[in-house]
mmCIF file of C-alpha atoms in Angstrom:
data_model
loop_
_atom_site.group_PDB
_atom_site.id
_atom_site.type_symbol
_atom_site.label_atom_id
_atom_site.label_comp_id
_atom_site.label_asym_id
_atom_site.label_seq_id
_atom_site.Cartn_x
_atom_site.Cartn_y
_atom_site.Cartn_z
ATOM 1 C CA MET V 1 0.000 0.000 0.000
ATOM 2 C CA ALA V 2 1.464 3.342 -1.041
ATOM 3 C CA ALA V 3 1.433 5.988 1.658
ATOM 4 C CA PRO V 4 -0.327 9.264 0.792
ATOM 5 C CA LEU V 5 1.981 11.983 -0.496
ATOM 6 C CA MET V 6 2.409 14.390 2.418
ATOM 7 C CA HIS V 7 3.562 17.983 1.989
ATOM 8 C CA LEU V 8 4.837 20.389 4.634
ATOM 9 C CA GLY V 9 3.713 23.967 4.865
ATOM 10 C CA HIS V 10 0.127 23.547 6.031
ATOM 11 C CA GLN V 11 -1.658 25.597 8.643
ATOM 12 C CA VAL V 12 -4.222 23.219 10.158
ATOM 13 C CA GLN V 13 -6.892 24.187 12.667
ATOM 14 C CA LEU V 14 -8.886 21.538 14.555
ATOM 15 C CA LEU V 15 -12.579 22.306 14.992
ATOM 16 C CA GLU V 16 -14.838 20.336 17.322
ATOM 17 C CA GLY V 17 -18.560 20.457 16.681
ATOM 18 C CA GLY V 18 -20.700 23.160 15.176
ATOM 19 C CA ILE V 19 -19.924 25.509 18.038
ATOM 20 C CA GLU V 20 -16.391 25.889 16.627
ATOM 21 C CA TYR V 21 -17.052 25.025 12.987
ATOM 22 C CA PHE V 22 -19.942 27.249 11.920
ATOM 23 C CA PRO V 23 -18.705 30.635 13.228
ATOM 24 C CA ALA V 24 -15.367 30.077 11.444
ATOM 25 C CA LEU V 25 -17.055 28.936 8.220
ATOM 26 C CA VAL V 26 -19.533 31.838 8.134
ATOM 27 C CA GLU V 27 -16.758 34.351 8.845
ATOM 28 C CA ASP V 28 -14.637 32.988 6.013
ATOM 29 C CA ILE V 29 -17.573 32.965 3.577
ATOM 30 C CA ASP V 30 -18.254 36.595 4.519
ATOM 31 C CA ARG V 31 -14.616 37.407 3.717
ATOM 32 C CA ALA V 32 -14.647 35.634 0.336
ATOM 33 C CA VAL V 33 -13.922 37.888 -2.622
ATOM 34 C CA ARG V 34 -14.120 35.595 -5.663
ATOM 35 C CA GLU V 35 -15.418 32.071 -5.120
ATOM 36 C CA VAL V 36 -17.001 29.729 -2.576
ATOM 37 C CA ARG V 37 -17.494 26.029 -3.347
ATOM 38 C CA ILE V 38 -19.296 23.765 -0.869
ATOM 39 C CA GLU V 39 -20.152 20.076 -0.958
ATOM 40 C CA THR V 40 -22.235 18.530 1.824
ATOM 41 C CA TYR V 41 -24.359 15.468 2.399
ATOM 42 C CA ILE V 42 -26.962 17.337 4.475
ATOM 43 C CA PHE V 43 -27.918 20.992 4.163
ATOM 44 C CA HIS V 44 -30.551 21.777 6.772
ATOM 45 C CA PHE V 45 -31.978 25.289 6.513
ATOM 46 C CA GLU V 46 -32.499 25.867 10.225
ATOM 47 C CA GLY V 47 -30.297 26.980 13.131
ATOM 48 C CA ALA V 48 -26.625 27.083 12.162
ATOM 49 C CA GLY V 49 -27.508 25.772 8.695
ATOM 50 C CA LEU V 50 -29.677 28.845 8.144
ATOM 51 C CA GLN V 51 -26.691 31.050 9.051
ATOM 52 C CA VAL V 52 -24.587 29.325 6.383
ATOM 53 C CA ALA V 53 -27.363 29.712 3.787
ATOM 54 C CA GLN V 54 -27.585 33.414 4.578
ATOM 55 C CA ALA V 55 -23.792 33.769 4.280
ATOM 56 C CA LEU V 56 -23.843 32.094 0.848
ATOM 57 C CA GLU V 57 -26.661 34.419 -0.228
ATOM 58 C CA ARG V 58 -24.719 37.487 0.963
ATOM 59 C CA ALA V 59 -21.615 36.315 -0.882
ATOM 60 C CA ALA V 60 -23.495 35.821 -4.137
ATOM 61 C CA TYR V 61 -25.119 39.275 -3.895
ATOM 62 C CA ARG V 62 -21.736 40.949 -3.562
ATOM 63 C CA GLY V 63 -20.492 39.221 -6.724
ATOM 64 C CA VAL V 64 -18.753 36.131 -5.338
ATOM 65 C CA GLU V 65 -19.334 32.994 -7.422
ATOM 66 C CA VAL V 66 -21.024 30.437 -5.173
ATOM 67 C CA PHE V 67 -21.294 26.730 -6.046
ATOM 68 C CA LEU V 68 -23.206 24.373 -3.750
ATOM 69 C CA VAL V 69 -23.671 20.597 -4.055
ATOM 70 C CA MET V 70 -26.007 18.688 -1.719
ATOM 71 C CA ASP V 71 -26.649 14.958 -1.774
ATOM 72 C CA GLY V 72 -30.079 13.932 -3.018
ATOM 73 C CA ILE V 73 -30.669 11.538 -0.105
ATOM 74 C CA GLY V 74 -29.074 13.589 2.654
ATOM 75 C CA THR V 75 -30.900 16.680 1.372
ATOM 76 C CA PRO V 76 -33.981 15.393 -0.456
ATOM 77 C CA ASP V 77 -35.783 18.746 -0.430
ATOM 78 C CA VAL V 78 -34.617 22.340 -0.601
ATOM 79 C CA PRO V 79 -37.260 24.673 0.872
ATOM 80 C CA ALA V 80 -39.046 26.560 -1.905
ATOM 81 C CA GLU V 81 -38.164 29.864 -0.258
ATOM 82 C CA TRP V 82 -34.450 29.065 -0.322
ATOM 83 C CA ALA V 83 -34.511 27.651 -3.840
ATOM 84 C CA GLN V 84 -35.928 31.006 -4.934
ATOM 85 C CA ARG V 85 -33.549 33.055 -2.780
ATOM 86 C CA PHE V 86 -30.499 31.169 -4.050
ATOM 87 C CA THR V 87 -31.614 31.625 -7.649
ATOM 88 C CA GLN V 88 -32.258 35.342 -7.185
ATOM 89 C CA ALA V 89 -28.886 35.873 -5.492
ATOM 90 C CA GLY V 90 -27.005 33.878 -8.123
ATOM 91 C CA VAL V 91 -26.042 30.871 -5.987
ATOM 92 C CA GLN V 92 -25.505 27.904 -8.311
ATOM 93 C CA TRP V 93 -26.630 24.653 -6.713
ATOM 94 C CA HIS V 94 -27.168 20.970 -7.443
ATOM 95 C CA GLN V 95 -28.764 18.032 -5.687
ATOM 96 C CA PHE V 96 -26.669 14.974 -6.471
ATOM 97 C CA LEU V 97 -28.580 11.934 -7.707
ATOM 98 C CA PRO V 98 -32.001 12.252 -6.053
ATOM 99 C CA LEU V 99 -33.484 8.801 -5.515
ATOM 100 C CA GLY V 100 -36.950 9.360 -6.893
ATOM 101 C CA ARG V 101 -39.688 6.819 -6.255
ATOM 102 C CA LEU V 102 -37.806 3.684 -7.312
ATOM 103 C CA GLY V 103 -34.204 4.775 -6.686
ATOM 104 C CA VAL V 104 -33.877 2.803 -3.458
ATOM 105 C CA PHE V 105 -34.259 -0.395 -5.509
ATOM 106 C CA ILE V 106 -31.507 0.550 -7.987
ATOM 107 C CA PRO V 107 -28.050 -0.407 -6.579
ATOM 108 C CA GLY V 108 -26.285 2.081 -8.839
ATOM 109 C CA ARG V 109 -28.060 4.907 -7.025
ATOM 110 C CA TRP V 110 -26.682 3.827 -3.655
ATOM 111 C CA ARG V 111 -23.429 5.608 -4.533
ATOM 112 C CA ARG V 112 -23.754 8.844 -2.616
ATOM 113 C CA MET V 113 -21.918 12.178 -2.302
ATOM 114 C CA HIS V 114 -21.010 12.024 1.383
ATOM 115 C CA ARG V 115 -17.933 14.258 1.593
ATOM 116 C CA LYS V 116 -18.001 17.605 3.361
ATOM 117 C CA LEU V 117 -15.665 20.019 1.595
ATOM 118 C CA CYS V 118 -15.561 23.766 1.319
ATOM 119 C CA VAL V 119 -12.969 25.728 -0.663
ATOM 120 C CA ILE V 120 -12.880 29.524 -0.463
ATOM 121 C CA ASP V 121 -10.978 31.688 -2.946
ATOM 122 C CA ALA V 122 -8.867 28.624 -3.853
ATOM 123 C CA GLY V 123 -6.719 29.305 -0.791
ATOM 124 C CA LEU V 124 -8.619 27.919 2.190
ATOM 125 C CA ALA V 125 -10.352 24.566 2.683
ATOM 126 C CA TYR V 126 -12.604 22.945 5.255
ATOM 127 C CA CYS V 127 -12.858 19.170 5.491
ATOM 128 C CA GLY V 128 -14.422 16.879 8.062
ATOM 129 C CA GLY V 129 -17.548 15.072 9.104
ATOM 130 C CA ILE V 130 -19.762 18.066 9.930
ATOM 131 C CA ASN V 131 -22.777 18.563 7.683
ATOM 132 C CA ILE V 132 -24.458 21.934 7.249
ATOM 133 C CA LEU V 133 -26.662 20.911 10.137
ATOM 134 C CA ASP V 134 -27.035 22.479 13.573
ATOM 135 C CA ASP V 135 -25.528 20.394 16.407
ATOM 136 C CA LEU V 136 -28.838 20.336 18.268
ATOM 137 C CA LEU V 137 -31.148 19.665 15.313
ATOM 138 C CA ASP V 138 -31.754 16.477 13.354
ATOM 139 C CA PRO V 139 -34.010 16.003 10.291
ATOM 140 C CA ASN V 140 -35.162 12.628 11.678
ATOM 141 C CA TYR V 141 -35.183 13.193 15.453
ATOM 142 C CA GLY V 142 -35.974 16.890 15.772
ATOM 143 C CA VAL V 143 -34.384 18.827 18.643
ATOM 144 C CA LEU V 144 -31.571 16.891 20.340
ATOM 145 C CA GLN V 145 -30.914 16.919 24.074
ATOM 146 C CA SER V 146 -27.136 17.138 23.575
ATOM 147 C CA ALA V 147 -24.918 18.180 20.701
ATOM 148 C CA ARG V 148 -23.647 15.520 18.310
ATOM 149 C CA LEU V 149 -19.909 14.870 18.499
ATOM 150 C CA ASP V 150 -18.017 15.642 15.307
ATOM 151 C CA TYR V 151 -14.805 17.226 13.988
ATOM 152 C CA ALA V 152 -13.466 19.167 11.022
ATOM 153 C CA VAL V 153 -10.273 20.919 10.010
ATOM 154 C CA ARG V 154 -9.656 24.333 8.489
ATOM 155 C CA VAL V 155 -6.593 24.115 6.243
ATOM 156 C CA GLN V 156 -4.328 26.429 4.303
ATOM 157 C CA GLY V 157 -1.418 25.089 2.283
ATOM 158 C CA PRO V 158 -0.618 22.805 -0.659
ATOM 159 C CA LEU V 159 -3.534 20.373 -0.232
ATOM 160 C CA VAL V 160 -6.043 23.170 -0.876
ATOM 161 C CA ALA V 161 -5.154 22.936 -4.575
ATOM 162 C CA ASP V 162 -6.199 19.267 -4.482
ATOM 163 C CA ALA V 163 -9.470 20.155 -2.789
ATOM 164 C CA GLN V 164 -10.108 22.904 -5.349
ATOM 165 C CA ALA V 165 -9.443 20.518 -8.237
ATOM 166 C CA ALA V 166 -11.770 17.917 -6.716
ATOM 167 C CA VAL V 167 -14.744 20.224 -6.214
ATOM 168 C CA VAL V 168 -14.316 21.856 -9.628
ATOM 169 C CA GLN V 169 -14.089 18.479 -11.359
ATOM 170 C CA PHE V 170 -17.216 17.234 -9.612
ATOM 171 C CA TRP V 171 -19.125 20.391 -10.499
ATOM 172 C CA VAL V 172 -18.091 20.031 -14.163
ATOM 173 C CA ARG V 173 -19.385 16.477 -14.162
ATOM 174 C CA LEU V 174 -22.717 17.534 -12.692
ATOM 175 C CA GLU V 175 -23.090 20.375 -15.184
ATOM 176 C CA LEU V 176 -22.244 18.126 -18.121
ATOM 177 C CA THR V 177 -24.728 15.535 -16.939
ATOM 178 C CA ARG V 178 -27.458 18.144 -16.652
ATOM 179 C CA LYS V 179 -26.705 19.597 -20.088
ATOM 180 C CA LEU V 180 -26.612 16.176 -21.699
ATOM 181 C CA GLU V 181 -29.963 15.341 -20.145
ATOM 182 C CA HIS V 182 -31.324 18.377 -21.979
ATOM 183 C CA PHE V 183 -29.519 17.440 -25.208
ATOM 184 C CA SER V 184 -27.720 20.747 -25.327
ATOM 185 C CA LEU V 185 -24.249 20.464 -26.883
ATOM 186 C CA LYS V 186 -23.963 24.229 -26.783
ATOM 187 C CA GLY V 187 -24.703 24.097 -23.059
ATOM 188 C CA VAL V 188 -22.036 21.403 -22.546
ATOM 189 C CA ARG V 189 -19.452 23.583 -24.265
ATOM 190 C CA ALA V 190 -20.473 26.555 -22.124
ATOM 191 C CA ALA V 191 -20.226 24.477 -18.923
ATOM 192 C CA LEU V 192 -16.699 23.363 -19.789
ATOM 193 C CA GLU V 193 -15.553 26.894 -20.604
ATOM 194 C CA ALA V 194 -17.157 28.332 -17.468
ATOM 195 C CA THR V 195 -15.566 25.883 -15.038
ATOM 196 C CA GLN V 196 -12.089 25.401 -16.463
ATOM 197 C CA GLU V 197 -10.821 28.909 -15.739
ATOM 198 C CA PRO V 198 -8.513 28.575 -12.709
ATOM 199 C CA VAL V 199 -8.908 30.709 -9.635
ATOM 200 C CA SER V 200 -5.637 31.937 -8.130
ATOM 201 C CA ALA V 201 -5.207 31.403 -4.409
ATOM 202 C CA ASP V 202 -5.254 34.231 -1.905
ATOM 203 C CA PRO V 203 -2.451 34.669 0.644
ATOM 204 C CA PRO V 204 -2.969 32.718 3.890
ATOM 205 C CA ARG V 205 -5.432 34.204 6.349
ATOM 206 C CA PRO V 206 -4.039 34.405 9.880
ATOM 207 C CA ALA V 207 -5.776 32.283 12.488
ATOM 208 C CA LYS V 208 -6.825 33.678 15.819
ATOM 209 C CA PRO V 209 -4.085 33.222 18.454
ATOM 210 C CA HIS V 210 -6.217 31.106 20.827
ATOM 211 C CA ASP V 211 -7.381 28.685 18.134
ATOM 212 C CA HIS V 212 -6.076 25.119 17.950
ATOM 213 C CA THR V 213 -3.997 25.923 14.867
ATOM 214 C CA PHE V 214 -0.740 24.197 13.944
ATOM 215 C CA ALA V 215 1.776 25.688 11.524
ATOM 216 C CA ASN V 216 4.051 23.978 9.005
ATOM 217 C CA ALA V 217 2.229 20.653 9.389
ATOM 218 C CA ALA V 218 2.644 17.818 6.903
ATOM 219 C CA ALA V 219 -0.762 16.919 5.478
ATOM 220 C CA ALA V 220 -2.574 15.396 2.526
ATOM 221 C CA LEU V 221 -6.110 15.228 1.180
ATOM 222 C CA LEU V 222 -7.422 11.716 0.567
ATOM 223 C CA LEU V 223 -10.439 11.245 -1.676
ATOM 224 C CA ARG V 224 -12.610 8.181 -2.276
ATOM 225 C CA ASP V 225 -14.675 7.738 -5.415
ATOM 226 C CA ASN V 226 -15.764 4.918 -7.685
ATOM 227 C CA LEU V 227 -13.114 5.530 -10.358
ATOM 228 C CA ILE V 228 -9.408 5.910 -9.563
ATOM 229 C CA ASN V 229 -9.593 6.540 -5.800
ATOM 230 C CA ARG V 230 -11.565 3.499 -4.698
ATOM 231 C CA SER V 231 -9.545 2.582 -1.607
ATOM 232 C CA ARG V 232 -7.147 5.421 -0.701
ATOM 233 C CA ILE V 233 -8.783 6.257 2.617
ATOM 234 C CA GLU V 234 -9.037 2.641 3.761
ATOM 235 C CA GLN V 235 -5.443 1.988 2.659
ATOM 236 C CA ALA V 236 -4.222 4.977 4.670
ATOM 237 C CA TYR V 237 -5.996 3.655 7.772
ATOM 238 C CA ARG V 238 -4.636 0.146 7.311
ATOM 239 C CA LYS V 239 -1.104 1.404 6.663
ATOM 240 C CA ALA V 240 -1.132 3.507 9.836
ATOM 241 C CA ILE V 241 -2.553 0.632 11.893
ATOM 242 C CA ALA V 242 -0.076 -1.868 10.428
ATOM 243 C CA THR V 243 2.898 0.305 11.388
ATOM 244 C CA ALA V 244 1.563 1.319 14.821
ATOM 245 C CA ARG V 245 3.889 0.552 17.736
ATOM 246 C CA HIS V 246 2.101 1.949 20.760
ATOM 247 C CA GLU V 247 -1.499 3.068 20.295
ATOM 248 C CA VAL V 248 -4.395 3.264 17.853
ATOM 249 C CA LEU V 249 -7.349 5.454 18.877
ATOM 250 C CA ILE V 250 -10.320 5.634 16.509
ATOM 251 C CA ALA V 251 -13.656 7.437 16.878
ATOM 252 C CA ASN V 252 -16.106 6.404 14.188
ATOM 253 C CA ALA V 253 -19.848 6.834 13.919
ATOM 254 C CA TYR V 254 -20.783 3.880 11.715
ATOM 255 C CA PHE V 255 -18.252 1.126 12.266
ATOM 256 C CA VAL V 256 -18.737 -2.028 10.192
ATOM 257 C CA PRO V 257 -15.162 -2.909 9.175
ATOM 258 C CA GLY V 258 -14.406 -5.305 6.358
ATOM 259 C CA SER V 259 -12.188 -8.347 6.766
ATOM 260 C CA ARG V 260 -8.924 -6.543 5.980
ATOM 261 C CA MET V 261 -9.630 -3.739 8.425
ATOM 262 C CA ARG V 262 -10.607 -6.240 11.124
ATOM 263 C CA ARG V 263 -7.382 -8.178 10.552
ATOM 264 C CA ALA V 264 -5.329 -4.974 10.800
ATOM 265 C CA LEU V 265 -6.904 -4.044 14.147
ATOM 266 C CA ILE V 266 -6.608 -7.589 15.516
ATOM 267 C CA SER V 267 -2.970 -7.876 14.417
ATOM 268 C CA ALA V 268 -2.097 -4.568 16.080
ATOM 269 C CA ALA V 269 -3.738 -5.585 19.362
ATOM 270 C CA GLN V 270 -2.052 -8.994 19.324
ATOM 271 C CA ARG V 271 1.424 -7.488 18.927
ATOM 272 C CA GLY V 272 0.895 -5.307 22.005
ATOM 273 C CA VAL V 273 -0.474 -2.084 20.530
ATOM 274 C CA ARG V 274 -3.245 -0.551 22.622
ATOM 275 C CA VAL V 275 -6.251 -0.334 20.287
ATOM 276 C CA ARG V 276 -9.278 1.685 21.425
ATOM 277 C CA LEU V 277 -12.465 2.325 19.505
ATOM 278 C CA LEU V 278 -15.027 5.000 20.418
ATOM 279 C CA LEU V 279 -18.253 4.008 18.670
ATOM 280 C CA GLN V 280 -21.928 4.920 18.505
ATOM 281 C CA GLY V 281 -23.727 4.085 21.724
ATOM 282 C CA ARG V 282 -27.210 5.269 20.794
ATOM 283 C CA TYR V 283 -29.530 3.654 18.302
ATOM 284 C CA GLU V 284 -29.753 5.745 15.127
ATOM 285 C CA TYR V 285 -30.031 3.427 12.097
ATOM 286 C CA PHE V 286 -30.861 -0.279 12.244
ATOM 287 C CA MET V 287 -28.212 -1.617 9.879
ATOM 288 C CA GLN V 288 -25.272 0.417 11.156
ATOM 289 C CA TYR V 289 -26.155 -0.016 14.835
ATOM 290 C CA HIS V 290 -26.623 -3.787 14.810
ATOM 291 C CA ALA V 291 -24.040 -4.720 12.157
ATOM 292 C CA ALA V 292 -21.356 -2.962 14.211
ATOM 293 C CA ARG V 293 -22.161 -5.073 17.253
ATOM 294 C CA GLN V 294 -21.791 -8.260 15.250
ATOM 295 C CA VAL V 295 -18.001 -7.681 15.035
ATOM 296 C CA TYR V 296 -17.433 -6.667 18.671
ATOM 297 C CA GLY V 297 -16.689 -10.201 19.852
ATOM 298 C CA VAL V 298 -13.778 -11.043 17.568
ATOM 299 C CA LEU V 299 -12.177 -7.644 18.196
ATOM 300 C CA MET V 300 -12.453 -7.785 21.984
ATOM 301 C CA ALA V 301 -11.144 -11.359 21.992
ATOM 302 C CA ALA V 302 -7.926 -9.995 20.458
ATOM 303 C CA GLY V 303 -7.630 -7.276 23.107
ATOM 304 C CA VAL V 304 -9.296 -4.341 21.353
ATOM 305 C CA GLU V 305 -11.014 -1.980 23.818
ATOM 306 C CA ILE V 306 -14.446 -0.773 22.683
ATOM 307 C CA TYR V 307 -16.191 2.243 24.214
ATOM 308 C CA GLU V 308 -19.674 3.430 23.318
ATOM 309 C CA TYR V 309 -20.472 7.142 23.325
ATOM 310 C CA GLN V 310 -23.371 7.802 25.708
ATOM 311 C CA ALA V 311 -23.926 11.563 25.738
ATOM 312 C CA GLY V 312 -25.661 11.884 22.370
ATOM 313 C CA PHE V 313 -25.124 10.978 18.742
ATOM 314 C CA LEU V 314 -21.548 10.295 17.681
ATOM 315 C CA HIS V 315 -20.840 11.502 14.141
ATOM 316 C CA ALA V 316 -17.034 11.752 14.240
ATOM 317 C CA LYS V 317 -14.711 10.030 11.762
ATOM 318 C CA VAL V 318 -11.255 10.621 13.246
ATOM 319 C CA ALA V 319 -8.211 8.658 14.381
ATOM 320 C CA VAL V 320 -4.825 9.122 16.058
ATOM 321 C CA VAL V 321 -1.960 6.615 15.769
ATOM 322 C CA ASP V 322 1.203 6.680 17.890
ATOM 323 C CA GLY V 323 0.772 10.344 18.778
ATOM 324 C CA TYR V 324 1.770 11.769 15.403
ATOM 325 C CA TRP V 325 -0.498 10.412 12.610
ATOM 326 C CA ALA V 326 -4.062 11.698 12.590
ATOM 327 C CA THR V 327 -6.996 11.862 10.236
ATOM 328 C CA VAL V 328 -10.190 13.934 10.216
ATOM 329 C CA GLY V 329 -12.804 13.485 7.534
ATOM 330 C CA SER V 330 -16.163 12.270 6.307
ATOM 331 C CA SER V 331 -15.419 8.565 5.854
ATOM 332 C CA ASN V 332 -16.936 6.047 8.202
ATOM 333 C CA LEU V 333 -15.337 2.619 8.482
ATOM 334 C CA ASP V 334 -18.307 0.862 6.927
ATOM 335 C CA PRO V 335 -19.166 -0.372 3.419
ATOM 336 C CA LEU V 336 -21.302 2.641 2.535
ATOM 337 C CA SER V 337 -18.304 4.952 2.973
ATOM 338 C CA LEU V 338 -15.487 2.641 1.910
ATOM 339 C CA GLN V 339 -17.211 1.012 -1.072
ATOM 340 C CA LEU V 340 -19.981 3.260 -2.378
ATOM 341 C CA ALA V 341 -19.728 6.941 -1.373
ATOM 342 C CA ARG V 342 -17.619 9.915 -2.359
ATOM 343 C CA GLU V 343 -15.592 10.788 0.741
ATOM 344 C CA ALA V 344 -12.804 13.147 1.780
ATOM 345 C CA ASN V 345 -10.345 12.893 4.685
ATOM 346 C CA VAL V 346 -7.376 15.028 5.638
ATOM 347 C CA VAL V 347 -4.376 13.119 7.003
ATOM 348 C CA VAL V 348 -1.998 15.110 9.241
ATOM 349 C CA ASP V 349 1.505 14.086 10.308
ATOM 350 C CA ASN V 350 2.163 16.481 13.163
ATOM 351 C CA ARG V 351 2.700 15.627 16.817
ATOM 352 C CA ALA V 352 1.132 18.795 18.231
ATOM 353 C CA PHE V 353 -2.030 18.356 16.143
ATOM 354 C CA ALA V 354 -2.233 14.641 16.986
ATOM 355 C CA ARG V 355 -1.738 15.306 20.703
ATOM 356 C CA THR V 356 -4.552 17.859 20.689
ATOM 357 C CA LEU V 357 -7.004 15.527 18.919
ATOM 358 C CA HIS V 358 -5.909 12.661 21.165
ATOM 359 C CA ALA V 359 -6.494 14.746 24.309
ATOM 360 C CA ARG V 360 -9.984 15.670 23.143
ATOM 361 C CA LEU V 361 -10.872 12.046 22.450
ATOM 362 C CA GLU V 362 -9.450 10.967 25.808
ATOM 363 C CA HIS V 363 -11.630 13.562 27.504
ATOM 364 C CA VAL V 364 -14.712 12.313 25.658
ATOM 365 C CA ILE V 365 -13.990 8.680 26.572
ATOM 366 C CA GLU V 366 -13.486 9.550 30.243
ATOM 367 C CA ARG V 367 -16.658 11.640 30.470
ATOM 368 C CA CYS V 368 -19.035 10.009 27.998
ATOM 369 C CA GLY V 369 -17.660 6.611 27.018
ATOM 370 C CA LYS V 370 -18.876 3.326 28.464
ATOM 371 C CA GLN V 371 -16.551 0.379 27.908
ATOM 372 C CA VAL V 372 -18.194 -2.722 26.463
ATOM 373 C CA ASP V 373 -17.654 -5.663 28.785
ATOM 374 C CA PRO V 374 -16.739 -8.858 26.885
ATOM 375 C CA GLN V 375 -18.672 -11.083 29.284
ATOM 376 C CA THR V 376 -21.816 -8.977 29.120
ATOM 377 C CA TYR V 377 -21.528 -8.890 25.341
ATOM 378 C CA ALA V 378 -21.111 -12.674 25.131
ATOM 379 C CA HIS V 379 -24.316 -13.187 27.138
ATOM 380 C CA ARG V 380 -26.461 -10.559 25.429
ATOM 381 C CA PRO V 381 -30.113 -11.573 24.822
ATOM 382 C CA TRP V 382 -30.984 -13.833 21.890
ATOM 383 C CA LYS V 383 -33.077 -11.083 20.305
ATOM 384 C CA GLN V 384 -30.047 -8.791 20.262
ATOM 385 C CA ARG V 385 -27.945 -11.541 18.669
ATOM 386 C CA LEU V 386 -30.611 -12.146 16.041
ATOM 387 C CA LEU V 387 -30.845 -8.477 15.101
ATOM 388 C CA ASP V 388 -27.043 -8.156 14.957
ATOM 389 C CA SER V 389 -26.792 -11.180 12.661
ATOM 390 C CA LEU V 390 -29.639 -9.954 10.446
ATOM 391 C CA ALA V 391 -28.032 -6.527 10.037
ATOM 392 C CA ALA V 392 -24.666 -8.082 9.098
ATOM 393 C CA ARG V 393 -26.388 -10.269 6.477
ATOM 394 C CA LEU V 394 -28.141 -7.234 5.025
ATOM 395 C CA VAL V 395 -24.775 -5.490 4.664
ATOM 396 C CA ARG V 396 -23.374 -8.480 2.760
ATOM 397 C CA LEU V 397 -26.488 -8.642 0.560
ATOM 398 C CA MET V 398 -26.230 -4.953 -0.242
ATOM 399 C CA LEU V 399 -22.609 -5.355 -1.312
ATOM 400 C CA PHE V 400 -23.447 -8.434 -3.383
ATOM 401 C CA LEU V 401 -26.093 -6.446 -5.264
ATOM 402 C CA THR V 402 -23.578 -3.712 -6.041
ATOM 403 C CA GLY V 403 -20.940 -6.206 -7.169
ATOM 404 C CA ARG V 404 -18.503 -5.267 -4.393
ATOM 405 C CA ARG V 405 -16.463 -7.387 -1.989
ATOM 406 C CA TYR V 406 -15.675 -6.144 1.515
#
């Protein structure tokens, strides 16, 4: 497995939850002078999401080009008011691959746009697991009692060019698809000409002194798609785990690892590496919740420590290995992320950044994590076992229907 190409010279800021993420994002959108490009799985037009929508509208009215992509499942409906407001302001937006009535029965439409990327003036990027969704709101569960746990990074440096290229390329594809659907060759030509003009990057914007910002960090952007980047994120995880000497700490919302990932974690634990997993403790979705529990036994038998997050919904997709390698992104360690979805993770090789993320995860585990007891797990009720087994079989069936192995 080839390691990702890391470059020095990055300024990386760690952001925990919407309370840190949204004020920074809105401020940077308000400072944009030429272009804002956002991709998100969920765009919810309430609370903090409403603030982002208003910032995009303001940017478009002052002449900034604004491009927004939302996933058609994560964001099935854009409120009529905001569709009109975006159009009037000049915000250009797409919903990626809406399911329609029969889409759920078409395996090809299970490939989603799940990454959360924002690039501003080609010089600043955001990447992580945080949707444009208020921490205390949920489209399915309404108002939450406690904020969901999630992370993102704000980055300046060489990898921003990769993020810019990725979001531009995806937008071009969406525009071409739309034009072709309308049989407009002239429109296709116009789309290509409009999106191929490069935007030069602005000088770095200084971070606030008290922020968790780390200078001259080595970092790389890892993308997953269904073409040439099918396994880069998973390979980076497995490479880091395979070379770990002391500790692997992973927080992941939807954890249904494939055989190779399970073997990597088991091998690390068996050679004396402390392996800890912070996973979802509250029921959210049937398949992810129960399929994850099906693999607990074999991992704990090898010495892996599993903690379940109790305070609310866990949405993080982060990891720290040996106190220097860290990743923050949108990719879960499950087949939806690693086999079907478009994802984006930033990998950082910097001890100060890794220590900070590690300390935050340690704090969460101490305050809100409940360790799974192997004996209690082994004697869980038969109904629980049945549901866990059923969920795991559904995962395998889903992958079979898409022609993938996991």
